[in-house]
CSV table of C-alpha atoms in Angstrom, one decimal:
chain,number,residue,atom,x,y,z
O,1371,MET,CA,200.9,73.9,135.0
O,1372,ASN,CA,200.0,71.2,132.5
O,1373,PHE,CA,196.7,71.3,130.8
O,1374,ILE,CA,195.0,68.2,129.5
O,1375,LEU,CA,193.1,68.7,126.3
O,1376,ARG,CA,190.1,66.5,126.0
O,1377,PRO,CA,188.2,66.1,122.8
O,1378,MET,CA,184.9,67.8,122.7
O,1379,GLU,CA,181.9,65.6,122.3
O,1380,SER,CA,180.1,66.0,118.9
O,1381,PHE,CA,177.2,68.4,119.4
O,1382,VAL,CA,174.3,68.2,117.0
O,1383,VAL,CA,172.0,71.3,117.0
O,1384,SER,CA,168.3,70.5,117.8
O,1385,ALA,CA,167.2,71.6,114.3
O,1386,ARG,CA,169.2,68.7,112.8
O,1387,LYS,CA,168.8,66.2,115.7
O,1388,TYR,CA,165.0,66.5,115.7
O,1389,ARG,CA,164.5,67.0,111.9
O,1390,PRO,CA,161.3,65.1,111.1
O,1391,THR,CA,161.8,61.8,109.2
O,1392,GLY,CA,158.1,61.2,108.5
O,1393,PHE,CA,155.0,63.3,107.8
O,1394,ASP,CA,153.6,62.6,111.2
O,1395,GLU,CA,156.5,64.5,112.8
O,1396,VAL,CA,156.1,67.7,110.7
O,1397,VAL,CA,154.8,70.5,112.9
O,1398,GLY,CA,152.0,72.8,111.8
O,1399,GLN,CA,151.7,71.8,108.1
O,1400,GLU,CA,148.9,69.2,108.2
O,1401,HIS,CA,147.3,70.5,105.0
O,1402,ILE,CA,150.5,69.9,103.2
O,1403,THR,CA,151.5,66.5,104.7
O,1404,THR,CA,148.0,65.0,104.3
O,1405,THR,CA,147.9,65.9,100.6
O,1406,LEU,CA,151.4,64.6,99.9
O,1407,LYS,CA,150.8,61.4,101.9
O,1408,ASN,CA,147.6,60.7,100.0
O,1409,ALA,CA,149.3,61.5,96.6
O,1410,ILE,CA,152.0,59.0,97.4
O,1411,ASP,CA,149.6,56.3,98.7
O,1412,THR,CA,147.4,56.5,95.6
O,1413,ASN,CA,150.4,56.9,93.2
O,1414,LYS,CA,149.1,60.3,92.0
O,1415,LEU,CA,152.1,62.5,92.9
O,1416,ALA,CA,152.9,65.2,90.3
O,1417,GLN,CA,156.4,65.2,88.8
O,1418,ALA,CA,157.0,68.9,89.5
O,1419,LEU,CA,156.2,70.3,92.9
O,1420,LEU,CA,156.8,73.8,94.2
O,1421,PHE,CA,157.0,74.3,98.0
O,1422,CYS,CA,156.5,78.0,99.0
O,1423,GLY,CA,156.6,79.6,102.4
O,1424,PRO,CA,158.6,81.5,105.0
O,1425,ARG,CA,162.0,80.2,106.2
O,1426,GLY,CA,162.2,77.4,108.7
O,1427,VAL,CA,158.7,76.0,108.2
O,1428,GLY,CA,159.6,72.5,106.8
O,1429,LYS,CA,159.9,72.9,103.0
O,1430,THR,CA,163.2,71.1,102.5
O,1431,THR,CA,162.3,68.6,105.2
O,1432,CYS,CA,159.0,67.7,103.4
O,1433,ALA,CA,160.9,67.4,100.1
O,1434,ARG,CA,163.3,64.9,101.7
O,1435,ILE,CA,160.5,62.9,103.2
O,1436,VAL,CA,158.8,62.7,99.8
O,1437,ALA,CA,162.0,61.6,98.1
O,1438,ARG,CA,162.5,58.9,100.8
O,1439,LEU,CA,158.9,57.5,100.8
O,1440,ILE,CA,158.4,57.3,97.0
O,1441,ASN,CA,161.6,55.2,96.8
O,1442,GLY,CA,160.8,53.1,99.9
O,1443,PHE,CA,164.1,54.0,101.6
O,1444,ASP,CA,164.7,54.1,105.3
O,1445,GLU,CA,166.3,57.2,106.8
O,1446,LYS,CA,169.9,56.0,106.6
O,1447,ALA,CA,169.6,54.7,103.0
O,1448,ALA,CA,168.0,58.0,101.9
O,1449,ALA,CA,170.9,60.0,103.4
O,1450,ASN,CA,173.4,58.0,101.3
O,1451,SER,CA,171.3,57.5,98.2
O,1452,LEU,CA,172.4,58.5,94.7
O,1453,ASN,CA,168.7,58.9,93.8
O,1454,ILE,CA,168.3,62.1,95.7
O,1455,PHE,CA,170.0,65.2,94.4
O,1456,GLU,CA,169.9,68.6,96.2
O,1457,LEU,CA,170.9,71.8,94.5
O,1458,ASP,CA,171.2,75.2,96.1
O,1459,ALA,CA,170.0,77.6,93.5
O,1460,ALA,CA,171.5,80.6,95.5
O,1461,SER,CA,175.0,79.5,94.5
O,1462,ASN,CA,174.3,77.3,91.5
O,1463,ASN,CA,172.0,79.7,89.5
O,1464,SER,CA,173.6,79.8,86.0
O,1465,VAL,CA,172.6,78.1,82.7
O,1466,ASP,CA,175.5,75.7,83.0
O,1467,ASP,CA,174.4,74.5,86.4
O,1468,ILE,CA,170.9,73.7,85.0
O,1469,ARG,CA,172.4,72.0,81.9
O,1470,ASN,CA,174.5,69.8,84.1
O,1471,LEU,CA,171.3,68.9,86.1
O,1472,ILE,CA,169.4,68.1,82.8
O,1473,ASP,CA,172.3,65.9,81.7
O,1474,GLN,CA,171.9,63.9,84.9
O,1475,VAL,CA,168.2,63.5,84.4
O,1476,ARG,CA,168.7,61.5,81.2
O,1477,TYR,CA,170.1,58.5,83.1
O,1478,PRO,CA,167.5,56.3,85.0
O,1479,PRO,CA,168.1,55.4,88.6
O,1480,GLN,CA,170.2,52.3,89.3
O,1481,PHE,CA,168.4,51.6,92.6
O,1482,GLY,CA,164.8,52.5,93.6
O,1483,LYS,CA,162.0,53.8,91.3
O,1484,TYR,CA,162.7,57.5,91.1
O,1485,LYS,CA,165.4,60.1,90.9
O,1486,VAL,CA,164.4,63.1,93.0
O,1487,TYR,CA,165.8,66.6,92.4
O,1488,ILE,CA,165.4,69.1,95.2
O,1489,ILE,CA,166.2,72.7,94.1
O,1490,ASP,CA,166.3,75.0,97.1
O,1491,GLU,CA,165.8,78.8,96.8
O,1492,VAL,CA,164.7,78.3,93.2
O,1493,HIS,CA,163.8,82.0,92.8
O,1494,MET,CA,167.5,82.7,92.7
O,1495,LEU,CA,167.9,81.1,89.3
O,1496,SER,CA,168.7,83.5,86.4
O,1497,ASN,CA,166.1,84.0,83.7
O,1498,GLN,CA,168.3,82.1,81.3
O,1499,ALA,CA,168.5,79.2,83.7
O,1500,PHE,CA,164.7,79.2,84.1
O,1501,ASN,CA,164.2,79.1,80.4
O,1502,ALA,CA,166.7,76.2,80.0
O,1503,PHE,CA,164.8,74.3,82.6
O,1504,LEU,CA,161.3,74.7,81.1
O,1505,LYS,CA,161.3,71.8,78.7
O,1506,THR,CA,162.6,69.3,81.1
O,1507,LEU,CA,160.2,70.5,83.8
O,1508,GLU,CA,157.2,70.2,81.4
O,1509,GLU,CA,158.1,66.8,80.0
O,1510,PRO,CA,160.3,65.0,82.5
O,1511,PRO,CA,161.2,61.3,82.2
O,1512,SER,CA,158.8,59.0,84.1
O,1513,TYR,CA,161.4,58.3,86.8
O,1514,ALA,CA,162.2,62.0,87.6
O,1515,ILE,CA,160.5,64.1,90.3
O,1516,PHE,CA,161.4,67.8,90.7
O,1517,ILE,CA,160.7,69.5,94.0
O,1518,LEU,CA,161.4,73.2,94.0
O,1519,ALA,CA,161.5,75.2,97.2
O,1520,THR,CA,161.3,79.0,97.6
O,1521,THR,CA,160.7,81.7,100.2
O,1522,GLU,CA,159.7,84.2,97.4
O,1523,LYS,CA,157.2,82.7,95.0
O,1524,HIS,CA,156.6,86.0,93.3
O,1525,LYS,CA,160.1,85.9,91.9
O,1526,VAL,CA,159.5,82.6,90.1
O,1527,ILE,CA,158.6,83.2,86.5
O,1528,PRO,CA,154.9,82.3,85.6
O,1529,THR,CA,156.0,79.7,83.0
O,1530,ILE,CA,157.6,77.7,85.8
O,1531,LEU,CA,154.7,78.2,88.2
O,1532,SER,CA,152.2,76.9,85.6
O,1533,ARG,CA,154.2,73.7,85.2
O,1534,CYS,CA,154.2,72.9,89.0
O,1535,GLN,CA,151.8,71.7,91.6
O,1536,ILE,CA,152.1,74.5,94.2
O,1537,PHE,CA,152.1,73.9,98.0
O,1538,ASP,CA,151.9,76.9,100.3
O,1539,PHE,CA,153.4,76.4,103.7
O,1540,ASN,CA,152.1,78.4,106.6
O,1541,ARG,CA,153.9,80.2,109.3
O,1542,ILE,CA,153.8,77.8,112.3
O,1543,GLN,CA,151.5,78.9,115.1
O,1544,ILE,CA,153.1,80.0,118.4
O,1545,ASN,CA,151.3,77.3,120.4
O,1546,ASP,CA,152.5,74.6,118.1
O,1547,ILE,CA,156.1,75.7,118.3
O,1548,ALA,CA,155.9,76.0,122.1
O,1549,ASP,CA,154.4,72.5,122.4
O,1550,HIS,CA,157.1,71.1,120.2
O,1551,LEU,CA,159.8,72.7,122.3
O,1552,LYS,CA,158.2,71.3,125.4
O,1553,GLN,CA,158.4,67.8,124.0
O,1554,ILE,CA,162.1,68.3,123.1
O,1555,ALA,CA,162.9,69.7,126.5
O,1556,LYS,CA,161.2,66.7,128.1
O,1557,HIS,CA,163.1,64.3,125.9
O,1558,GLU,CA,166.4,65.9,126.7
O,1559,GLY,CA,165.6,66.1,130.4
O,1560,ILE,CA,165.9,69.9,130.5
O,1561,PRO,CA,163.6,71.8,133.0
O,1562,ALA,CA,161.8,74.5,131.0
O,1563,GLU,CA,159.1,77.0,132.1
O,1564,ASP,CA,156.1,77.1,129.8
O,1565,GLU,CA,156.3,80.9,129.6
O,1566,ALA,CA,159.9,80.8,128.5
O,1567,LEU,CA,159.1,78.3,125.7
O,1568,HIS,CA,156.2,80.5,124.7
O,1569,LEU,CA,158.5,83.5,124.6
O,1570,ILE,CA,161.0,81.6,122.4
O,1571,ALA,CA,158.2,80.7,120.1
O,1572,GLN,CA,157.1,84.3,119.8
O,1573,LYS,CA,160.6,85.4,119.0
O,1574,ALA,CA,160.9,82.8,116.2
O,1575,ASP,CA,158.1,84.5,114.3
O,1576,GLY,CA,156.6,81.3,112.9
O,1577,ALA,CA,159.9,79.6,112.0
O,1578,LEU,CA,160.5,76.3,113.9
O,1579,ARG,CA,164.1,76.2,112.9
O,1580,ASP,CA,164.7,79.6,114.4
O,1581,ALA,CA,162.9,78.5,117.6
O,1582,LEU,CA,165.1,75.4,117.9
O,1583,SER,CA,168.2,77.6,117.5
O,1584,ILE,CA,167.1,80.0,120.2
O,1585,PHE,CA,166.2,77.0,122.4
O,1586,ASP,CA,169.8,75.7,122.0
O,1587,LEU,CA,171.1,79.1,122.9
O,1588,MET,CA,169.0,79.3,126.0
O,1589,VAL,CA,170.0,75.8,127.1
O,1590,THR,CA,173.7,76.8,126.7
O,1591,TYR,CA,173.1,80.1,128.6
O,1592,SER,CA,171.4,78.3,131.5
O,1593,SER,CA,174.3,75.9,131.9
O,1594,GLY,CA,172.2,73.1,133.3
O,1595,GLN,CA,169.9,75.3,135.4
O,1596,GLY,CA,166.9,75.0,133.0
O,1597,VAL,CA,165.2,77.4,130.7
O,1598,THR,CA,163.5,80.1,132.8
O,1599,PHE,CA,161.3,83.0,131.8
O,1600,LYS,CA,163.5,85.6,133.4
O,1601,ALA,CA,166.7,84.2,131.8
O,1602,THR,CA,165.0,84.1,128.4
O,1603,LEU,CA,163.8,87.7,128.7
O,1604,SER,CA,167.3,88.9,129.6
O,1605,ASN,CA,169.1,86.9,126.9
O,1606,LEU,CA,166.7,87.7,124.1
O,1607,HIS,CA,166.3,91.3,125.2
O,1608,ILE,CA,162.6,91.1,125.3
O,1609,LEU,CA,160.4,93.5,127.3
O,1610,ASP,CA,158.5,91.8,130.1
O,1611,TYR,CA,154.6,91.8,129.9
O,1612,ASP,CA,154.6,93.1,133.4
O,1613,TYR,CA,155.6,96.6,132.4
O,1614,TYR,CA,152.5,97.0,130.2
O,1615,PHE,CA,150.3,95.8,133.0
O,1616,GLN,CA,151.9,98.4,135.3
O,1617,VAL,CA,151.4,101.2,132.8
O,1618,VAL,CA,147.7,100.4,132.3
O,1619,ASP,CA,147.1,100.2,136.1
O,1620,ALA,CA,148.6,103.7,136.4
O,1621,LEU,CA,146.6,105.1,133.4
O,1622,LEU,CA,143.4,103.8,134.9
O,1623,THR,CA,144.0,106.0,137.9
O,1624,GLN,CA,144.8,109.0,135.6
O,1625,ASN,CA,148.4,109.0,137.0
O,1626,HIS,CA,150.8,110.3,134.3
O,1627,SER,CA,153.9,110.2,136.5
O,1628,GLN,CA,154.1,106.5,137.0
O,1629,PRO,CA,154.0,105.6,133.3
O,1630,LEU,CA,156.9,108.2,132.7
O,1631,LEU,CA,159.0,106.5,135.4
O,1632,ILE,CA,158.3,103.1,133.9
O,1633,LEU,CA,159.3,104.4,130.5
O,1634,ASP,CA,162.5,105.8,131.9
O,1635,GLU,CA,163.4,102.4,133.5
O,1636,ILE,CA,162.7,100.7,130.2
O,1637,LEU,CA,164.9,103.1,128.2
O,1638,ARG,CA,167.7,102.8,130.8
O,1639,LYS,CA,167.7,99.0,130.2
O,1640,GLY,CA,168.5,99.6,126.5
O,1641,PHE,CA,165.0,99.1,125.0
O,1642,ASP,CA,163.8,101.2,122.1
O,1643,GLY,CA,160.9,103.6,122.7
O,1644,HIS,CA,159.3,102.6,119.4
O,1645,ASN,CA,159.2,98.9,120.5
O,1646,PHE,CA,157.7,100.0,123.8
O,1647,ILE,CA,154.8,101.9,122.1
O,1648,ALA,CA,154.2,99.1,119.6
O,1649,GLY,CA,154.1,96.6,122.5
O,1650,LEU,CA,151.7,98.9,124.5
O,1651,SER,CA,149.4,99.0,121.5
O,1652,GLU,CA,149.4,95.2,121.3
O,1653,HIS,CA,148.6,95.2,125.1
O,1654,PHE,CA,145.6,97.4,124.5
O,1655,ARG,CA,144.5,95.2,121.7
O,1656,ASN,CA,144.8,92.1,123.9
O,1657,LEU,CA,142.7,93.8,126.6
O,1658,LEU,CA,140.0,94.5,124.1
O,1659,VAL,CA,139.8,90.9,122.9
O,1660,SER,CA,139.9,89.6,126.5
O,1661,GLN,CA,136.5,91.1,127.1
O,1662,ASP,CA,134.7,88.5,125.0
O,1663,ALA,CA,135.2,84.8,125.6
O,1664,ARG,CA,134.9,84.1,121.9
O,1665,THR,CA,137.9,86.2,121.0
O,1666,THR,CA,140.4,85.2,123.8
O,1667,ASN,CA,142.0,82.7,121.5
O,1668,LEU,CA,143.1,85.6,119.3
O,1669,MET,CA,145.8,86.3,121.9
O,1670,GLU,CA,149.1,84.4,121.4
O,1671,VAL,CA,150.2,84.4,125.0
O,1672,PRO,CA,150.5,81.7,127.7
O,1673,GLU,CA,147.4,80.8,129.7
O,1674,ALA,CA,148.8,82.4,132.9
O,1675,VAL,CA,149.1,85.7,131.0
O,1676,LYS,CA,145.6,85.4,129.5
O,1677,LYS,CA,144.2,85.3,133.1
O,1678,ARG,CA,146.0,88.5,133.9
O,1679,TYR,CA,144.6,90.1,130.8
O,1680,ALA,CA,141.1,89.0,131.8
O,1681,GLN,CA,141.5,90.5,135.2
O,1682,GLN,CA,142.7,93.9,134.0
O,1683,ALA,CA,140.2,94.0,131.2
O,1684,GLN,CA,137.4,94.0,133.8
O,1685,SER,CA,138.4,97.5,134.9
O,1686,SER,CA,139.2,98.8,131.4
O,1687,PRO,CA,136.2,100.1,129.4
O,1688,PRO,CA,136.4,99.2,125.7
O,1689,SER,CA,135.8,102.9,124.7
O,1690,LEU,CA,138.7,104.0,126.8
O,1691,LEU,CA,141.0,101.3,125.4
O,1692,LEU,CA,140.0,102.4,121.9
O,1693,SER,CA,141.0,106.0,122.7
O,1694,TRP,CA,144.3,104.9,124.2
O,1695,LEU,CA,144.9,102.7,121.1
O,1696,GLY,CA,144.3,105.6,118.8
O,1697,ILE,CA,146.8,107.8,120.7
O,1698,ALA,CA,149.4,104.9,120.7
O,1699,ASN,CA,148.8,104.3,117.0
O,1700,GLN,CA,149.4,108.0,116.2
O,1701,CYS,CA,152.6,108.0,118.3
O,1702,ASP,CA,153.8,104.9,116.4
O,1703,ILE,CA,153.2,106.7,113.1
O,1704,ASN,CA,155.0,109.9,114.2
O,1705,TYR,CA,157.9,108.2,116.0
O,1706,LYS,CA,160.4,107.9,113.2
O,1707,THR,CA,160.0,111.5,111.9
O,1708,SER,CA,160.2,113.0,115.4
O,1709,LYS,CA,163.3,114.9,116.4
O,1710,ASN,CA,162.7,114.2,120.0
O,1711,GLN,CA,161.5,110.6,120.0
O,1712,ARG,CA,161.4,110.2,123.8
O,1713,LEU,CA,159.2,113.2,124.2
O,1714,THR,CA,156.9,111.8,121.5
O,1715,VAL,CA,156.3,108.7,123.6
O,1716,GLU,CA,156.1,110.6,126.9
O,1717,LEU,CA,153.5,112.9,125.4
O,1718,ALA,CA,151.4,110.0,124.2
O,1719,LEU,CA,151.5,108.5,127.8
O,1720,MET,CA,150.4,111.8,129.3
O,1721,LYS,CA,147.6,112.1,126.8
O,1722,MET,CA,146.4,108.6,127.7
O,1723,ALA,CA,146.5,109.5,131.4
O,1724,ASN,CA,144.5,112.7,130.8
O,1725,VAL,CA,142.4,111.5,127.9
O,1726,GLY,CA,139.4,113.5,129.0
O,1727,ALA,CA,141.2,116.8,128.8
O,1728,VAL,CA,142.9,115.9,125.5
O,1729,LEU,CA,139.7,115.1,123.6
O,1730,GLN,CA,137.9,118.2,122.3
O,1731,PRO,CA,134.3,118.7,123.6
O,1732,HIS,CA,132.8,117.8,120.2
O,1733,GLU,CA,134.8,114.6,120.2
O,1734,VAL,CA,133.5,113.7,123.7
O,1735,ASN,CA,129.9,114.1,122.4
O,1736,HIS,CA,130.6,111.6,119.7
O,1737,GLN,CA,132.0,109.0,122.1
O,1738,PRO,CA,129.9,106.0,123.4
O,1739,ASP,CA,128.0,106.7,126.6
O,1740,GLY,CA,130.5,104.6,128.7
O,1741,LEU,CA,133.4,106.8,127.7
O,1742,LYS,CA,131.4,110.1,128.1
O,1743,LYS,CA,131.0,109.2,131.8
O,1744,LYS,CA,134.7,108.5,132.1
O,1745,LEU,CA,135.6,111.8,130.4
O,1746,VAL,CA,133.3,114.1,132.3
């Protein structure tokens, strides 16, 4: 049998394909982009900038946008420009590397107004390299702009910090990431459930780059079938919200058998008991904030799930939820030191189901009236 080898089409990951080219495209960093845009428009941009924040939130992207805008380059010209230098301090962290950079700074740009030096992971520079960089950073030539980026600001020496204008990037909110993924899915013509995109955003933990990587993974996994909630749960090995709703329904009827059976099913699927109890604590917390319309926005869950929380919260007294939350929190604390971790979680579930018998009489007397009626 003869096989015909066909060249693979060049695939560009979403993080690169949809990298912002202007400040208006940057997600969740309005306080940074507004300040930088105003500084450029009024010609009041500092010559040394320090971008701090978690990974994947747009530090290097914003640095490239600044470099392009102050020189008036379009995107293609910026990519090929000799005015923009990028240095990875993680692998170029010696004194010699910094001295080579300083030597380059001495020569003015041949095209454009500024030479921009973007130094990523600047906290990785050695102390000697930092010291060699101080004088140039304090008194740079008029045509030089230094943009330093780091995920660990506390590791940058104070003498460097004092010479820079500092911009602190935020973790990107889950809703902002989910909305951005929805726009990309629509642009690519990929069917995607809102709950699935929200789950991806939660897994990314505030890093848009991570969310885009997970999104690419799920698109590949779905093989043209669209990004669904069930497929995302399975592929990312995330516990479904529904389990927690089932556990609480059983606890409200003081049934300790059903939660144990649910826990067994969860453990058989390969989930960790510690993650389960942490997730259950989060569920109790969400039920508590669901009971006041002013605090519902504190939940970072899809709208459909918010409605389920609101329904279950109606039958869950706040005092009872606080008692359950206390038991779950104690289980969380004891879990790692326990020799029988499964029993630790099972014991917590049985205490929750029989919370009236677990609390001592003097503890019951100190409970709010609503819980006293529940316990008696």
